[in-house]
Amino acid sequence: MTTVPTGDPQDAITTIKNDGDIVVSDNKLPTNMTDAGPDTFRGKVKKMANDAMANNPYFAAGGGLMLLGSGLAIARSGFLKLSRVLYTQMIVDLEIQSKDKSYAWFLTWMGRYPKRISKHLSVNTNYIQHDNGAITTKFSLVPGPGNHWIRYKGAFILIKRERSGRMIDIVNSSPYETVTLTTLYRDRHLFDDILNEAKNIALKTNEGKTVIYTSFGPEWRKFGQPKAKRALQSVVLDEGIKEKIVSDVNEFMHNGKWYSDRGIPYRRGYLLYGPPGSGKTSFIQALAGELNYNICILNLSENNLTDDRLNHLMNNMPERSILLLEDIDAAFNKRNQTDENGFHSNVTFSGLLNALDGVTSSEETITFMTTNHPEKLDAAIMRPGRIDFKVYVGNASLFQVRHMFLKFYPGEHELCEQFLSRFEKLKISVSTAQLQGLFIINKDKPIDAVEMINTLSASSTITQPHQHIL
Ligand SMILES: Nc1ncnc2c1ncn2[C@@H]1O[C@H](COP(=O)(O)OP(=O)(O)OP(=O)(O)O)[C@@H](O)[C@H]1O
Ligand SMILES: [Mg+2]
């Protein structure tokens, strides 16, 4: 009998008997071919090693520690994976960056929110100037950099305010900041509620007020505290002028569909021209208050205002704002020309026209422009779409003198007639600002105002300049 191993010890053994029969047995190789018996050399070595491992406490502890260590490592990576899955599935973040408008709103909201745990606070100081000139200072505490917890509508929200150590906002040289709100995925709708509440608080603070924005570098910044709205009646323009402008603006604002149906940019430009102190700026501010709009003021004779900045600012206005471009004649000086007053105008004529044409906003855009020098304006700016409505706002007419007098001295009709007849005799042309000056000096003393009317002659301009030049 011949035994033929087939090569693989796991295989069955094929046995060829002497009589030629082939028997296939499922026996594996005999154990003595693989195992070292206890009496063999290999067996002895193996036994010694086993004894050493089992009886040596160092070996035993090492093995245990190794097992424990690898077990813990596996558990840890499993836990990390699980927490990552849970975090992405169950936790939701909201990041508010300091350059976003809602950033300041949120901090104010948070400062007022009662159910919060904050260990780091910052102070925001506000000066409030009252109508009588008095100033009160208000401190409000807002969450400082660090972690804060709030409980809002039953949910816990972690608020993390961070200040970037590396990135600085070049516009205001302050570090970039972010606030991150973290809560459970199921409570994510609360973010919307919080942002809306924060926005409403901000809007309420400005209710009944007009926010004035001025340019600061490439962005619009609030100029001082929001001002109490100026009543439209407090600005006295010549007969019918105010009503004409107000009805035109109202009609424009209610005709958005007409513009969009015809594919016309939804904007309207107004030009108020006339001598200084005639109430142009005051009227526009009062109109903004009447319409519940804010006002963005740009002075084109301002240093450092370039065509690019002008374009950028005009295309990035805060919502619900009237754009007021003061002294537009400044753009009609030659580039970089320095006039006798030393001012240096960088905005060019074509820059102004491009900026006016390029304003693309889905909202209505109302632009008011003012100038004391209409004769310097180029005809190209009068094109509809740039200036659609122009109004001369001149020195005080008799109509205005009467209304100004009665506004300062209500009910003094007799003295008003005296004042008017003297005014006519003097044949002077004075601005409404000069009239206001006389009435302020003689506050509550209408007789003295009548007596002092001659003082107006000194400052009068004999003719009404530029009247109806355009
Ligand atoms: N028509 C007016 N009605 C009421 N107040 C006026 C009027 N005109 C001028 N004033 C007062 O005079 C001051 C200056 O007015 P304002 O700045 O509006 O003039 P302006 O026409 O814009 O002058 P400028 O052309 O120099 O910019 C303000 O305090 C304003 O209240
Ligand atoms: Mg003005």
Coordinates of C-alpha atoms and ligand atoms in Angstrom, one line a residue:
M1 CA 0.0 0.0 0.0
T2 CA 1.3 3.4 -0.9
T3 CA 0.2 6.5 0.8
V4 CA 0.2 9.6 -1.4
P5 CA -0.1 12.9 0.3
T6 CA -1.7 15.3 -2.1
G7 CA 0.3 18.2 -1.0
D8 CA -2.3 20.0 1.1
P9 CA -2.4 18.7 4.7
Q10 CA -6.0 19.7 4.9
D11 CA -6.8 17.5 2.0
A12 CA -8.1 13.9 2.4
I13 CA -5.6 11.2 2.0
T14 CA -5.8 9.0 -1.0
T15 CA -4.6 5.5 -0.3
I16 CA -3.9 3.1 -3.1
K17 CA -4.2 -0.5 -1.9
N18 CA -1.9 -3.2 -3.2
D19 CA -4.9 -4.8 -5.0
G20 CA -5.2 -1.6 -7.0
D21 CA -8.3 -0.3 -5.2
I22 CA -8.2 3.3 -4.4
V23 CA -9.6 4.3 -1.0
V24 CA -10.2 7.9 -0.1
S25 CA -10.2 8.5 3.7
D26 CA -11.2 11.8 5.2
N27 CA -8.5 11.6 7.8
K28 CA -6.2 14.6 8.1
L29 CA -2.4 14.1 8.2
P30 CA -1.4 12.1 11.3
T31 CA -0.9 14.4 14.3
N32 CA 2.6 13.4 14.7
M33 CA 3.5 15.1 11.4
T34 CA 2.4 18.5 12.7
D35 CA 2.3 18.6 16.5
A36 CA 5.4 18.3 18.5
G37 CA 4.8 15.7 21.2
P38 CA 5.8 16.6 24.8
D39 CA 8.9 14.5 24.5
T40 CA 10.2 16.1 21.4
F41 CA 12.6 19.1 21.5
R42 CA 10.0 21.5 20.0
G43 CA 7.4 20.3 22.5
K44 CA 9.7 21.0 25.4
V45 CA 10.5 24.6 24.2
K46 CA 6.8 25.2 23.8
K47 CA 6.0 24.0 27.3
M48 CA 8.8 26.2 28.8
A49 CA 7.4 29.2 27.0
N50 CA 3.9 28.5 28.2
D51 CA 5.1 28.0 31.8
A52 CA 7.1 31.3 31.6
M53 CA 4.1 33.3 30.4
A54 CA 1.6 31.7 32.8
N55 CA 3.7 31.9 35.9
N56 CA 5.5 35.2 35.2
P57 CA 3.4 38.1 36.6
Y58 CA 5.1 40.7 34.3
F59 CA 4.1 38.7 31.2
A60 CA 0.7 38.1 32.5
A61 CA 0.1 41.8 33.4
G62 CA 1.5 43.0 30.1
G63 CA -0.8 40.7 28.1
G64 CA -3.8 41.9 30.1
L65 CA -2.8 45.5 29.7
M66 CA -2.3 45.0 26.0
L67 CA -5.7 43.5 25.7
L68 CA -7.3 46.2 27.9
G69 CA -5.5 49.0 25.9
S70 CA -6.6 47.7 22.5
G71 CA -10.1 47.2 23.8
L72 CA -10.2 50.7 25.1
A73 CA -8.8 52.1 21.8
I74 CA -11.5 50.3 19.9
A75 CA -14.2 51.5 22.3
R76 CA -12.8 55.0 22.0
S77 CA -12.8 55.2 18.3
G78 CA -16.3 53.6 18.3
F79 CA -17.5 56.2 20.7
L80 CA -15.9 59.0 18.6
K81 CA -17.6 57.7 15.5
L82 CA -20.9 57.4 17.3
S83 CA -20.7 60.9 18.8
R84 CA -19.8 62.2 15.3
V85 CA -22.8 60.5 13.8
L86 CA -25.0 61.8 16.7
Y87 CA -23.5 65.3 16.4
T88 CA -24.2 65.5 12.7
Q89 CA -27.6 63.9 13.0
M90 CA -28.9 65.5 16.2
I91 CA -27.0 68.8 16.7
V92 CA -27.3 71.9 14.5
D93 CA -25.2 75.1 14.4
L94 CA -26.0 78.6 13.3
E95 CA -23.1 80.9 12.7
I96 CA -23.6 84.7 12.6
Q97 CA -20.6 86.7 11.4
S98 CA -19.8 90.2 12.7
K99 CA -20.1 91.6 9.2
D100 CA -23.7 90.5 9.0
K101 CA -26.4 92.9 10.0
S102 CA -28.1 90.5 12.4
Y103 CA -24.9 90.2 14.5
A104 CA -25.5 93.4 16.4
W105 CA -29.2 92.7 16.6
F106 CA -28.5 89.3 18.1
L107 CA -26.1 90.6 20.8
T108 CA -28.7 93.2 21.8
W109 CA -31.3 90.5 22.0
M110 CA -29.1 88.2 24.0
G111 CA -28.2 91.1 26.4
R112 CA -31.8 91.5 27.2
Y113 CA -32.7 87.8 27.4
P114 CA -33.3 86.9 31.0
K115 CA -32.8 83.1 31.1
R116 CA -29.1 82.9 30.3
I117 CA -26.0 81.8 32.0
S118 CA -23.2 84.1 31.0
K119 CA -19.9 84.5 32.9
H120 CA -18.3 86.8 30.4
L121 CA -20.0 90.1 29.6
S122 CA -19.1 93.1 27.5
V123 CA -20.5 96.6 27.8
N124 CA -22.0 98.6 25.0
T125 CA -22.3 102.3 25.7
N126 CA -24.9 104.5 24.0
Y127 CA -25.2 108.2 24.1
I128 CA -28.7 109.4 23.6
Q129 CA -29.1 113.0 22.7
H130 CA -32.5 114.5 23.5
D131 CA -34.3 117.2 21.6
N132 CA -33.2 119.8 24.2
G133 CA -29.6 118.9 23.7
A134 CA -29.2 116.9 27.0
I135 CA -27.3 113.7 26.7
T136 CA -28.0 110.5 28.7
T137 CA -25.7 107.6 28.7
K138 CA -27.0 104.1 28.6
F139 CA -25.0 101.0 29.3
S140 CA -26.1 97.7 28.0
L141 CA -24.5 94.4 28.9
V142 CA -24.0 92.0 26.0
P143 CA -22.4 88.5 26.1
G144 CA -18.7 88.8 25.8
P145 CA -16.3 86.3 24.1
G146 CA -16.8 82.8 25.5
N147 CA -19.5 80.2 26.0
H148 CA -23.0 81.0 27.3
W149 CA -26.1 78.9 27.8
I150 CA -29.7 80.0 27.4
R151 CA -32.9 78.2 27.8
Y152 CA -35.3 79.3 25.1
K153 CA -38.8 77.9 24.6
G154 CA -37.8 74.8 26.6
A155 CA -34.6 74.1 24.6
F156 CA -31.1 74.6 25.7
I157 CA -28.9 76.6 23.3
L158 CA -25.2 77.0 23.6
I159 CA -23.9 80.3 22.4
K160 CA -20.3 80.7 21.6
R161 CA -18.9 84.1 20.8
E162 CA -15.4 84.0 19.3
R163 CA -13.0 86.7 18.2
S164 CA -10.6 85.9 15.5
G165 CA -7.0 86.5 16.6
R166 CA -5.7 86.6 13.0
M167 CA -8.4 88.2 10.8
I168 CA -9.0 91.9 11.2
D169 CA -11.8 93.8 9.5
I170 CA -9.8 96.5 7.5
V171 CA -12.8 98.8 7.4
N172 CA -13.1 99.4 11.1
S173 CA -9.8 97.8 12.3
S174 CA -11.6 95.5 14.7
P175 CA -11.1 91.7 14.8
Y176 CA -13.7 89.6 13.0
E177 CA -16.1 87.9 15.3
T178 CA -18.6 85.1 15.1
V179 CA -21.4 83.9 17.3
T180 CA -22.3 80.3 17.0
L181 CA -25.6 78.9 18.3
T182 CA -25.8 75.2 18.9
T183 CA -28.9 73.2 19.7
L184 CA -30.6 69.9 19.0
Y185 CA -31.6 69.3 15.4
R186 CA -35.3 69.0 16.4
D187 CA -35.1 72.6 17.9
R188 CA -33.6 74.2 14.8
H189 CA -36.7 76.2 14.0
L190 CA -35.9 78.3 17.2
F191 CA -33.1 80.0 15.3
D192 CA -35.6 81.7 13.1
D193 CA -37.7 82.7 16.1
I194 CA -34.6 84.2 17.8
L195 CA -33.5 86.1 14.7
N196 CA -36.9 87.5 14.2
E197 CA -37.2 88.6 17.8
A198 CA -33.8 90.2 17.5
K199 CA -34.8 92.0 14.3
N200 CA -38.0 93.3 15.9
I201 CA -36.2 94.7 18.9
A202 CA -33.8 96.5 16.5
L203 CA -36.7 97.9 14.5
K204 CA -38.6 99.0 17.6
T205 CA -35.6 101.0 18.8
N206 CA -35.8 102.9 15.5
E207 CA -39.6 103.2 15.4
G208 CA -40.5 106.9 15.0
K209 CA -36.9 107.7 14.1
T210 CA -34.9 108.2 11.0
V211 CA -31.6 106.4 10.8
I212 CA -29.0 108.4 8.9
Y213 CA -26.2 106.6 7.2
T214 CA -23.1 108.1 5.9
S215 CA -20.3 106.4 4.0
F216 CA -17.3 105.0 5.9
G217 CA -14.8 103.6 3.5
P218 CA -16.7 101.2 1.2
E219 CA -19.7 100.7 3.6
W220 CA -22.6 102.6 5.0
R221 CA -22.4 103.3 8.7
K222 CA -25.1 104.8 11.0
F223 CA -24.4 108.4 11.7
G224 CA -25.0 109.0 15.4
Q225 CA -28.1 107.7 17.1
P226 CA -31.4 107.4 15.1
K227 CA -33.0 110.9 15.1
A228 CA -36.6 111.6 15.9
K229 CA -38.5 112.0 12.7
R230 CA -38.8 115.6 11.5
A231 CA -42.4 116.5 10.8
L232 CA -43.0 117.5 7.2
Q233 CA -45.0 120.5 8.4
S234 CA -41.9 121.9 10.1
V235 CA -40.3 122.5 6.8
V236 CA -41.8 125.5 5.0
L237 CA -41.3 125.5 1.3
D238 CA -42.9 127.8 -1.2
E239 CA -46.6 127.2 -2.0
G240 CA -47.5 123.8 -3.3
I241 CA -43.9 122.5 -3.7
K242 CA -43.9 120.1 -0.8
E243 CA -47.3 118.6 -1.9
K244 CA -46.1 118.2 -5.5
I245 CA -43.0 116.3 -4.5
V246 CA -44.8 114.1 -1.9
S247 CA -47.5 113.1 -4.3
D248 CA -44.9 112.3 -7.0
V249 CA -43.0 110.1 -4.6
N250 CA -46.2 108.4 -3.4
E251 CA -47.3 107.7 -7.0
F252 CA -43.8 106.3 -7.8
M253 CA -43.9 104.0 -4.8
H254 CA -47.2 102.5 -5.6
N255 CA -46.4 101.7 -9.2
G256 CA -43.8 99.0 -8.9
K257 CA -45.7 96.7 -11.2
W258 CA -46.0 99.3 -13.9
Y259 CA -42.1 99.5 -14.0
S260 CA -41.5 95.7 -13.9
D261 CA -44.2 95.1 -16.6
R262 CA -42.3 97.4 -18.9
G263 CA -38.8 96.2 -17.9
I264 CA -37.9 99.7 -16.7
P265 CA -35.5 100.0 -13.7
Y266 CA -37.6 100.9 -10.7
R267 CA -36.0 104.1 -9.7
R268 CA -36.7 107.8 -9.7
G269 CA -34.3 110.7 -9.3
Y270 CA -35.2 114.1 -7.9
L271 CA -33.0 117.3 -8.0
L272 CA -33.5 120.1 -5.5
Y273 CA -31.5 123.1 -6.5
G274 CA -31.2 126.6 -5.0
P275 CA -29.3 128.8 -2.6
P276 CA -27.8 127.5 0.7
G277 CA -30.1 127.4 3.7
S278 CA -33.3 127.1 1.8
G279 CA -34.4 123.8 3.4
K280 CA -33.4 121.2 0.8
T281 CA -31.7 118.8 3.1
S282 CA -34.2 119.4 5.9
F283 CA -37.1 118.6 3.5
I284 CA -35.5 115.4 2.3
Q285 CA -35.0 114.3 5.9
A286 CA -38.6 115.1 6.8
L287 CA -39.8 113.2 3.7
A288 CA -37.8 110.1 4.7
G289 CA -39.5 110.2 8.1
E290 CA -42.9 110.6 6.5
L291 CA -42.3 107.6 4.2
N292 CA -40.8 105.6 7.1
Y293 CA -37.5 105.4 5.2
N294 CA -33.9 105.8 6.4
I295 CA -31.6 108.1 4.6
C296 CA -28.1 107.5 3.1
I297 CA -26.2 110.7 2.7
L298 CA -23.2 111.0 0.4
N299 CA -21.4 114.3 -0.2
L300 CA -19.9 114.3 -3.6
S301 CA -17.4 117.0 -2.7
E302 CA -16.1 114.7 0.1
N303 CA -12.4 113.9 -0.1
N304 CA -11.5 110.3 -0.9
L305 CA -14.8 109.6 -2.7
T306 CA -13.9 107.9 -5.9
D307 CA -16.0 106.7 -8.8
D308 CA -15.6 103.1 -7.7
R309 CA -16.6 103.8 -4.1
L310 CA -19.6 105.8 -5.3
N311 CA -20.7 103.0 -7.5
H312 CA -20.2 100.4 -4.8
L313 CA -22.0 102.5 -2.1
M314 CA -25.0 103.2 -4.4
N315 CA -25.4 99.5 -5.2
N316 CA -25.2 98.4 -1.5
M317 CA -27.6 100.6 0.3
P318 CA -29.4 99.5 3.5
E319 CA -33.0 98.5 2.7
R320 CA -35.7 101.1 2.8
S321 CA -33.4 104.0 2.4
I322 CA -33.5 107.2 0.3
L323 CA -30.2 108.0 -1.3
L324 CA -29.2 111.7 -0.9
L325 CA -26.4 112.9 -3.0
E326 CA -25.4 116.4 -1.8
D327 CA -23.5 118.9 -3.9
I328 CA -23.6 116.9 -7.2
D329 CA -22.0 119.8 -9.0
A330 CA -18.8 118.6 -7.4
A331 CA -18.7 115.8 -10.0
F332 CA -18.7 118.3 -12.8
N333 CA -15.3 119.8 -11.9
K334 CA -12.4 118.4 -13.8
R335 CA -10.9 115.3 -12.3
N336 CA -8.7 116.0 -9.3
Q337 CA -9.2 119.7 -9.7
T338 CA -8.7 121.7 -6.6
D339 CA -10.9 124.7 -6.3
E340 CA -10.3 128.0 -4.5
N341 CA -11.6 126.5 -1.2
G342 CA -9.0 123.7 -1.5
F343 CA -11.5 120.9 -1.9
H344 CA -10.4 118.0 -4.0
S345 CA -13.1 116.2 -5.9
N346 CA -12.4 112.7 -7.2
V347 CA -15.8 111.8 -8.5
T348 CA -16.1 112.4 -12.2
F349 CA -19.1 113.3 -14.2
S350 CA -19.1 109.9 -16.1
G351 CA -18.6 108.1 -12.7
L352 CA -21.7 109.8 -11.3
L353 CA -23.7 109.0 -14.5
N354 CA -22.6 105.4 -14.5
A355 CA -23.4 105.0 -10.8
L356 CA -26.9 106.5 -11.3
D357 CA -27.6 104.2 -14.3
G358 CA -26.1 101.2 -12.7
V359 CA -28.2 101.1 -9.5
T360 CA -29.8 97.7 -9.7
S361 CA -32.1 96.9 -6.8
S362 CA -35.2 94.9 -6.7
E363 CA -36.6 97.4 -4.3
E364 CA -37.6 100.9 -5.4
T365 CA -34.7 103.4 -5.4
I366 CA -35.4 107.0 -4.6
T367 CA -32.5 109.3 -5.2
F368 CA -32.5 112.9 -4.2
M369 CA -29.7 115.2 -5.4
T370 CA -29.0 118.7 -4.3
T371 CA -26.9 121.5 -5.6
N372 CA -26.3 125.2 -5.0
H373 CA -24.8 125.5 -8.5
P374 CA -27.3 124.2 -11.1
E375 CA -25.4 126.2 -13.8
K376 CA -22.5 123.8 -13.4
L377 CA -24.5 120.7 -14.2
D378 CA -24.2 119.0 -17.6
A379 CA -27.4 118.4 -19.6
A380 CA -26.6 114.7 -19.6
I381 CA -27.7 114.3 -16.0
M382 CA -31.1 115.7 -16.7
R383 CA -32.0 112.6 -18.8
P384 CA -35.0 110.8 -17.4
G385 CA -33.9 107.9 -15.3
R386 CA -31.2 110.0 -13.8
I387 CA -33.2 113.1 -12.8
D388 CA -36.9 112.8 -13.4
F389 CA -38.2 115.6 -11.3
K390 CA -36.4 118.9 -10.6
V391 CA -37.5 121.6 -8.2
Y392 CA -36.2 125.0 -7.4
V393 CA -36.0 125.6 -3.7
G394 CA -35.3 129.3 -3.3
N395 CA -34.9 132.0 -0.8
A396 CA -37.9 132.8 1.4
S397 CA -41.0 134.0 -0.5
L398 CA -43.7 136.0 1.3
F399 CA -45.7 132.8 1.6
Q400 CA -42.8 131.2 3.5
V401 CA -42.1 134.3 5.6
R402 CA -45.7 134.3 6.8
H403 CA -45.7 130.6 7.6
M404 CA -42.3 130.7 9.3
F405 CA -43.4 133.6 11.5
L406 CA -46.7 131.9 12.5
K407 CA -44.8 128.6 13.2
F408 CA -42.5 130.4 15.7
Y409 CA -45.2 132.7 17.1
P410 CA -48.5 130.9 16.7
G411 CA -51.6 133.1 16.7
E412 CA -49.7 136.4 16.3
H413 CA -51.4 137.3 13.1
E414 CA -51.3 141.1 13.6
L415 CA -47.6 141.1 14.2
C416 CA -47.1 138.8 11.3
E417 CA -48.7 141.3 9.0
Q418 CA -46.4 144.1 10.3
F419 CA -43.4 141.8 9.8
L420 CA -44.5 141.1 6.3
S421 CA -45.0 144.7 5.3
R422 CA -41.6 145.7 6.6
F423 CA -40.1 142.7 4.9
E424 CA -41.6 143.8 1.5
K425 CA -40.3 147.3 2.0
L426 CA -36.8 146.1 2.6
K427 CA -36.7 144.4 -0.8
I428 CA -34.4 141.7 0.5
S429 CA -33.9 138.2 -0.4
V430 CA -33.0 136.0 2.6
S431 CA -32.9 132.3 3.1
T432 CA -35.3 130.5 5.3
A433 CA -32.3 129.5 7.5
Q434 CA -31.6 133.3 8.1
L435 CA -35.2 133.9 9.0
Q436 CA -35.1 131.0 11.4
G437 CA -32.0 132.5 12.9
L438 CA -33.8 135.8 13.6
F439 CA -36.7 134.0 15.2
I440 CA -34.5 131.8 17.4
I441 CA -32.7 134.9 18.7
N442 CA -36.1 136.4 19.6
K443 CA -37.6 133.3 20.9
D444 CA -41.1 134.0 22.4
K445 CA -40.6 137.7 21.6
P446 CA -42.4 138.4 18.3
I447 CA -42.3 142.2 18.8
D448 CA -38.5 142.1 19.0
A449 CA -38.4 140.0 15.9
V450 CA -40.4 142.7 14.0
E451 CA -38.1 145.4 15.5
M452 CA -35.0 143.5 14.4
I453 CA -36.0 142.8 10.9
N454 CA -33.4 145.3 9.6
T455 CA -30.6 143.0 10.7
L456 CA -31.7 140.7 7.9
S457 CA -30.6 143.3 5.3
A458 CA -27.0 142.8 6.2
S459 CA -27.0 139.1 5.2
S460 CA -29.4 139.4 2.3
T461 CA -28.7 138.4 -1.3
I462 CA -30.3 141.0 -3.5
T463 CA -31.5 138.7 -6.2
Q464 CA -32.9 135.2 -6.1
P465 CA -30.0 133.3 -7.7
H466 CA -30.5 130.6 -10.3
Q467 CA -34.3 130.8 -10.1
H468 CA -35.8 128.4 -12.6
I469 CA -32.5 128.0 -14.5
L470 CA -33.3 124.4 -15.4
Ligands
LIG1 N1 -37.8 126.0 4.4 C1 -37.4 125.8 5.6 N2 -38.3 125.4 6.5 C2 -37.9 125.1 7.8 N3 -36.6 125.2 8.2 C3 -35.7 125.6 7.3 C4 -36.0 125.9 6.0 N4 -34.9 126.2 5.3 C5 -33.9 126.1 6.2 N5 -34.3 125.7 7.4 C6 -33.5 125.5 8.6 O1 -32.2 126.0 8.3 C7 -31.2 125.1 8.5 C8 -30.4 124.7 7.3 O2 -31.3 124.1 6.3 P1 -30.9 123.0 5.3 O3 -29.6 122.4 5.7 O4 -32.0 122.2 5.0 O5 -30.6 123.9 4.0 P2 -30.1 123.4 2.6 O6 -31.0 124.0 1.6 O7 -29.9 122.0 2.6 O8 -28.7 124.2 2.5 P3 -27.4 123.8 1.7 O9 -27.7 124.1 0.2 O10 -26.3 124.7 2.2 O11 -27.1 122.4 1.9 C9 -31.9 123.9 9.2 O12 -31.8 124.0 10.6 C10 -33.3 124.1 8.8 O13 -34.1 123.6 9.9
MG2 MG -28.2 120.8 2.3

